[in-house]
PDB file of C-alpha atoms in Angstrom:
ATOM      1  CA  MET T  15     114.958  71.641  90.629  1.00 80.00           C
ATOM      2  CA  LYS T  16     112.770  72.809  87.792  1.00 95.00           C
ATOM      3  CA  ARG T  17     111.156  76.170  88.649  1.00 97.00           C
ATOM      4  CA  LYS T  18     107.196  75.682  89.772  1.00 98.00           C
ATOM      5  CA  THR T  19     103.937  78.086  89.094  1.00 99.00           C
ATOM      6  CA  VAL T  20     101.462  78.788  91.233  1.00 99.00           C
ATOM      7  CA  ILE T  21      98.090  80.178  89.286  1.00 99.00           C
ATOM      8  CA  LYS T  22      95.324  80.923  92.018  1.00 99.00           C
ATOM      9  CA  THR T  23      92.028  82.749  90.574  1.00 98.00           C
ATOM     10  CA  SER T  24      88.999  84.029  92.057  1.00 98.00           C
ATOM     11  CA  PHE T  25      85.778  86.194  91.537  1.00 98.00           C
ATOM     12  CA  PHE T  26      86.254  89.532  92.750  1.00 98.00           C
ATOM     13  CA  PRO T  27      83.459  91.691  93.877  1.00 96.00           C
ATOM     14  CA  ALA T  28      83.946  94.645  92.007  1.00 96.00           C
ATOM     15  CA  SER T  29      85.349  95.933  88.741  1.00 96.00           C
ATOM     16  CA  LYS T  30      88.283  96.365  87.303  1.00 96.00           C
ATOM     17  CA  GLU T  31      89.034 100.659  86.823  1.00 95.00           C
ATOM     18  CA  ILE T  32      88.570  99.730  91.236  1.00 96.00           C
ATOM     19  CA  ILE T  33      90.908  96.591  91.395  1.00 97.00           C
ATOM     20  CA  PHE T  34      93.172  98.091  89.468  1.00 96.00           C
ATOM     21  CA  SER T  35      92.779 101.081  91.056  1.00 94.00           C
ATOM     22  CA  HIS T  36      93.224  99.431  94.543  1.00 95.00           C
ATOM     23  CA  LEU T  37      96.747  97.395  92.743  1.00 96.00           C
ATOM     24  CA  LYS T  38      98.168 101.023  92.320  1.00 94.00           C
ATOM     25  CA  GLU T  39      98.974 101.335  96.715  1.00 93.00           C
ATOM     26  CA  LEU T  40     101.397 100.114  98.202  1.00 93.00           C
ATOM     27  CA  LYS T  41      98.746  99.400 101.202  1.00 94.00           C
ATOM     28  CA  THR T  42      96.986  97.209  99.284  1.00 95.00           C
ATOM     29  CA  LEU T  43     100.294  94.780  98.506  1.00 96.00           C
ATOM     30  CA  GLN T  44     100.850  95.257 102.753  1.00 96.00           C
ATOM     31  CA  TYR T  45      97.076  94.461 104.227  1.00 97.00           C
ATOM     32  CA  VAL T  46      96.261  91.600 101.584  1.00 98.00           C
ATOM     33  CA  ALA T  47      99.703  89.769 102.560  1.00 98.00           C
ATOM     34  CA  ALA T  48      99.514  90.489 106.422  1.00 98.00           C
ATOM     35  CA  PRO T  49     100.082  88.442 108.573  1.00 97.00           C
ATOM     36  CA  MET T  50     101.449  85.894 106.548  1.00 97.00           C
ATOM     37  CA  ALA T  51     104.187  88.476 104.961  1.00 97.00           C
ATOM     38  CA  THR T  52     105.183  91.781 105.348  1.00 97.00           C
ATOM     39  CA  PHE T  53     106.721  94.371 102.865  1.00 95.00           C
ATOM     40  CA  SER T  54     109.002  97.425 104.852  1.00 94.00           C
ATOM     41  CA  PRO T  55     110.203  99.959 101.962  1.00 95.00           C
ATOM     42  CA  LEU T  56     113.885  99.921 103.128  1.00 93.00           C
ATOM     43  CA  THR T  57     113.449 104.005 101.810  1.00 82.00           C
ATOM     44  CA  GLY T  58     111.187 104.504 104.516  1.00 73.00           C
ATOM     45  CA  ALA T  59     108.997 106.058 102.003  1.00 78.00           C
ATOM     46  CA  GLU T  60     105.162 104.473 102.131  1.00 77.00           C
ATOM     47  CA  ASN T  61     103.778 106.531  99.289  1.00 83.00           C
ATOM     48  CA  ILE T  62     105.635 104.248  96.792  1.00 88.00           C
ATOM     49  CA  VAL T  63     103.295 104.335  93.282  1.00 86.00           C
ATOM     50  CA  TRP T  64     103.715 101.704  91.007  1.00 91.00           C
ATOM     51  CA  GLN T  65     106.233 102.134  87.854  1.00 91.00           C
ATOM     52  CA  LYS T  66     106.667 100.540  85.059  1.00 95.00           C
ATOM     53  CA  ASN T  67     110.368 100.163  84.242  1.00 96.00           C
ATOM     54  CA  HIS T  68     110.924 100.202  88.201  1.00 94.00           C
ATOM     55  CA  ASP T  69     112.491  98.335  90.874  1.00 95.00           C
ATOM     56  CA  PHE T  70     111.484  98.562  94.551  1.00 95.00           C
ATOM     57  CA  VAL T  71     113.495  97.610  97.411  1.00 96.00           C
ATOM     58  CA  PHE T  72     111.779  96.361 100.622  1.00 96.00           C
ATOM     59  CA  ARG T  73     112.516  94.134 104.285  1.00 95.00           C
ATOM     60  CA  PHE T  74     110.736  90.776 103.873  1.00 95.00           C
ATOM     61  CA  LYS T  75     109.467  88.976 106.863  1.00 95.00           C
ATOM     62  CA  LEU T  76     107.233  85.687 107.355  1.00 93.00           C
ATOM     63  CA  PHE T  77     104.472  85.826 109.332  1.00 92.00           C
ATOM     64  CA  GLY T  78     105.508  89.490 110.119  1.00 90.00           C
ATOM     65  CA  PHE T  79     108.106  88.470 112.542  1.00 92.00           C
ATOM     66  CA  LEU T  80     110.959  86.337 110.454  1.00 92.00           C
ATOM     67  CA  PRO T  81     113.021  87.843 108.414  1.00 92.00           C
ATOM     68  CA  PHE T  82     113.524  86.796 105.351  1.00 89.00           C
ATOM     69  CA  GLY T  83     115.625  89.115 103.070  1.00 93.00           C
ATOM     70  CA  VAL T  84     115.492  91.729 101.201  1.00 96.00           C
ATOM     71  CA  HIS T  85     112.662  91.219  98.601  1.00 97.00           C
ATOM     72  CA  LYS T  86     113.780  93.466  94.836  1.00 98.00           C
ATOM     73  CA  ILE T  87     110.108  93.765  93.151  1.00 97.00           C
ATOM     74  CA  HIS T  88     111.205  94.582  88.978  1.00 98.00           C
ATOM     75  CA  VAL T  89     107.921  96.282  88.061  1.00 98.00           C
ATOM     76  CA  VAL T  90     108.164  95.089  83.803  1.00 98.00           C
ATOM     77  CA  GLU T  91     104.594  95.708  82.663  1.00 98.00           C
ATOM     78  CA  PHE T  92     102.248  98.039  85.209  1.00 97.00           C
ATOM     79  CA  ASP T  93      99.163  99.239  82.817  1.00 94.00           C
ATOM     80  CA  GLU T  94      96.169 100.737  83.097  1.00 91.00           C
ATOM     81  CA  THR T  95      94.749 100.559  79.839  1.00 92.00           C
ATOM     82  CA  THR T  96      95.616  96.481  79.638  1.00 93.00           C
ATOM     83  CA  TYR T  97      95.319  95.576  83.054  1.00 94.00           C
ATOM     84  CA  GLU T  98      98.436  94.062  83.025  1.00 93.00           C
ATOM     85  CA  ILE T  99     100.327  94.100  85.630  1.00 98.00           C
ATOM     86  CA  TYR T 100     103.599  91.865  85.397  1.00 99.00           C
ATOM     87  CA  THR T 101     106.493  91.358  87.781  1.00 99.00           C
ATOM     88  CA  ASN T 102     110.254  90.232  88.404  1.00 99.00           C
ATOM     89  CA  GLU T 103     111.174  89.374  91.897  1.00 98.00           C
ATOM     90  CA  THR T 104     113.692  88.200  93.406  1.00 98.00           C
ATOM     91  CA  ASN T 105     115.321  87.849  97.693  1.00 95.00           C
ATOM     92  CA  THR T 106     118.047  86.515  99.205  1.00 92.00           C
ATOM     93  CA  HIS T 107     116.578  83.361  99.618  1.00 94.00           C
ATOM     94  CA  VAL T 108     114.066  82.776  95.982  1.00 96.00           C
ATOM     95  CA  LYS T 109     116.135  83.768  92.936  1.00 97.00           C
ATOM     96  CA  VAL T 110     112.571  84.402  90.632  1.00 98.00           C
ATOM     97  CA  TRP T 111     109.064  85.142  91.410  1.00 98.00           C
ATOM     98  CA  ASN T 112     107.596  86.370  88.112  1.00 99.00           C
ATOM     99  CA  HIS T 113     104.134  87.698  89.152  1.00 99.00           C
ATOM    100  CA  ARG T 114     101.654  88.048  86.125  1.00 99.00           C
ATOM    101  CA  ILE T 115      98.142  89.538  87.570  1.00 98.00           C
ATOM    102  CA  ILE T 116      95.608  89.459  85.382  1.00 97.00           C
ATOM    103  CA  LEU T 117      92.360  90.917  85.215  1.00 97.00           C
ATOM    104  CA  LYS T 118      89.105  89.959  83.171  1.00 97.00           C
ATOM    105  CA  SER T 119      85.379  91.272  83.390  1.00 96.00           C
ATOM    106  CA  THR T 120      82.665  89.378  84.217  1.00 96.00           C
ATOM    107  CA  GLU T 121      79.247  89.553  84.045  1.00 92.00           C
ATOM    108  CA  GLY T 122      77.724  92.169  87.361  1.00 92.00           C
ATOM    109  CA  GLY T 123      80.595  94.120  86.990  1.00 92.00           C
ATOM    110  CA  ARG T 124      82.630  91.359  88.413  1.00 96.00           C
ATOM    111  CA  THR T 125      86.297  90.848  87.864  1.00 98.00           C
ATOM    112  CA  GLN T 126      87.981  87.544  87.250  1.00 98.00           C
ATOM    113  CA  TYR T 127      91.199  87.955  89.528  1.00 98.00           C
ATOM    114  CA  THR T 128      93.806  85.190  88.323  1.00 98.00           C
ATOM    115  CA  ASP T 129      98.004  85.218  90.421  1.00 99.00           C
ATOM    116  CA  GLN T 130     100.620  83.256  88.587  1.00 99.00           C
ATOM    117  CA  VAL T 131     103.730  83.452  89.983  1.00 99.00           C
ATOM    118  CA  GLU T 132     107.287  81.172  88.393  1.00 99.00           C
ATOM    119  CA  ILE T 133     109.217  80.369  91.300  1.00 98.00           C
ATOM    120  CA  TYR T 134     112.704  79.019  91.596  1.00 98.00           C
ATOM    121  CA  ALA T 135     114.941  78.458  94.671  1.00 97.00           C
ATOM    122  CA  GLY T 136     116.957  75.624  94.301  1.00 97.00           C
ATOM    123  CA  TRP T 137     116.485  73.023  96.446  1.00 97.00           C
ATOM    124  CA  LYS T 138     113.937  75.021  98.671  1.00 96.00           C
ATOM    125  CA  THR T 139     111.688  75.419  95.497  1.00 98.00           C
ATOM    126  CA  PRO T 140     108.726  72.968  96.901  1.00 97.00           C
ATOM    127  CA  PHE T 141     108.931  74.349  99.975  1.00 97.00           C
ATOM    128  CA  VAL T 142     108.482  78.197  98.596  1.00 97.00           C
ATOM    129  CA  TYR T 143     105.396  76.322  96.019  1.00 98.00           C
ATOM    130  CA  LEU T 144     103.905  75.099  99.319  1.00 98.00           C
ATOM    131  CA  TRP T 145     104.389  78.004 101.081  1.00 97.00           C
ATOM    132  CA  ALA T 146     103.168  80.255  98.195  1.00 98.00           C
ATOM    133  CA  GLU T 147     100.010  77.956  97.366  1.00 98.00           C
ATOM    134  CA  TYR T 148      98.559  79.348 100.554  1.00 98.00           C
ATOM    135  CA  PHE T 149      99.937  82.849 100.944  1.00 98.00           C
ATOM    136  CA  TYR T 150      98.404  83.285  97.079  1.00 99.00           C
ATOM    137  CA  GLU T 151      94.814  81.593  98.513  1.00 98.00           C
ATOM    138  CA  HIS T 152      95.325  84.100 101.750  1.00 98.00           C
ATOM    139  CA  ARG T 153      95.871  86.881  99.279  1.00 98.00           C
ATOM    140  CA  GLN T 154      92.652  86.830  97.173  1.00 98.00           C
ATOM    141  CA  LYS T 155      90.538  85.658 100.208  1.00 98.00           C
ATOM    142  CA  ARG T 156      92.130  89.467 101.806  1.00 98.00           C
ATOM    143  CA  TRP T 157      90.935  90.556  98.838  1.00 98.00           C
ATOM    144  CA  ILE T 158      87.586  89.798  98.809  1.00 97.00           C
ATOM    145  CA  THR T 159      87.619  91.178 102.754  1.00 97.00           C
ATOM    146  CA  LEU T 160      89.046  94.632 101.000  1.00 97.00           C
ATOM    147  CA  LEU T 161      86.645  95.284  98.013  1.00 96.00           C
ATOM    148  CA  GLN T 162      83.345  94.315 100.225  1.00 92.00           C
ATOM    149  CA  HIS T 163      84.136  96.647 102.453  1.00 89.00           C
ATOM    150  CA  SER T 164      85.336  98.944 100.371  1.00 82.00           C
ATOM    151  CA  THR T 165      82.326  98.569  98.034  1.00 58.00           C
ATOM    152  CA  LYS T 166      80.388  99.281 101.828  1.00 44.00           C
ATOM    153  CA  GLN T 167      81.820 102.815 102.001  1.00 45.00           C
ATOM    154  CA  GLU T 168      81.643 103.668  98.188  1.00 45.00           C
ATOM    155  CA  VAL T 169      77.299 103.058  98.529  1.00 29.00           C
TER     156      VAL T 169
END
C-alpha cells in the first residue's frame, strides 16, 4: 500500500499573525480536533509550547472515547517569521502522519490555510485516509468558528 496525501484548503477570517498565535497553543489543537479526536499529553501538562526539534507525546482517542494508542509529534519546523509548520507524527496504528500547515495572506486581512498530510498505515491506509479527509474538513470548520469568536471578542 502506498502513502496517501490529504490536502484541504480554506479561507480563514483572520491574519496569518492571529492564526499563528492560536497555533502555538495546545488548546487550539484540542478545540479544532474535538469531538473527532482528543489529544491528552502523557505528561499531564496542558501548557505545551510547540518548538522546533521537540517531541510531544499524547494519549489519542477517536471520537473522544475510543483509545487509539499513543500519538507522537516531532516538530520539524515551527517558524513564526516564515509561518511554516511541519511535523512528523506517528501513533500505534499509523506509522506516518506528516503534517504541513501552509498560511498565505489574501486580500481583506484573510488567510488561505492549507493542511497537507501524508499518511501511511499499511493495509489500514485507505481507511485512515478516508477518516483524515473528513477530520481535516472538520478541523477547518472548527478553526473558522474559533476565529469568528476570537474576532468578536477583540472588537
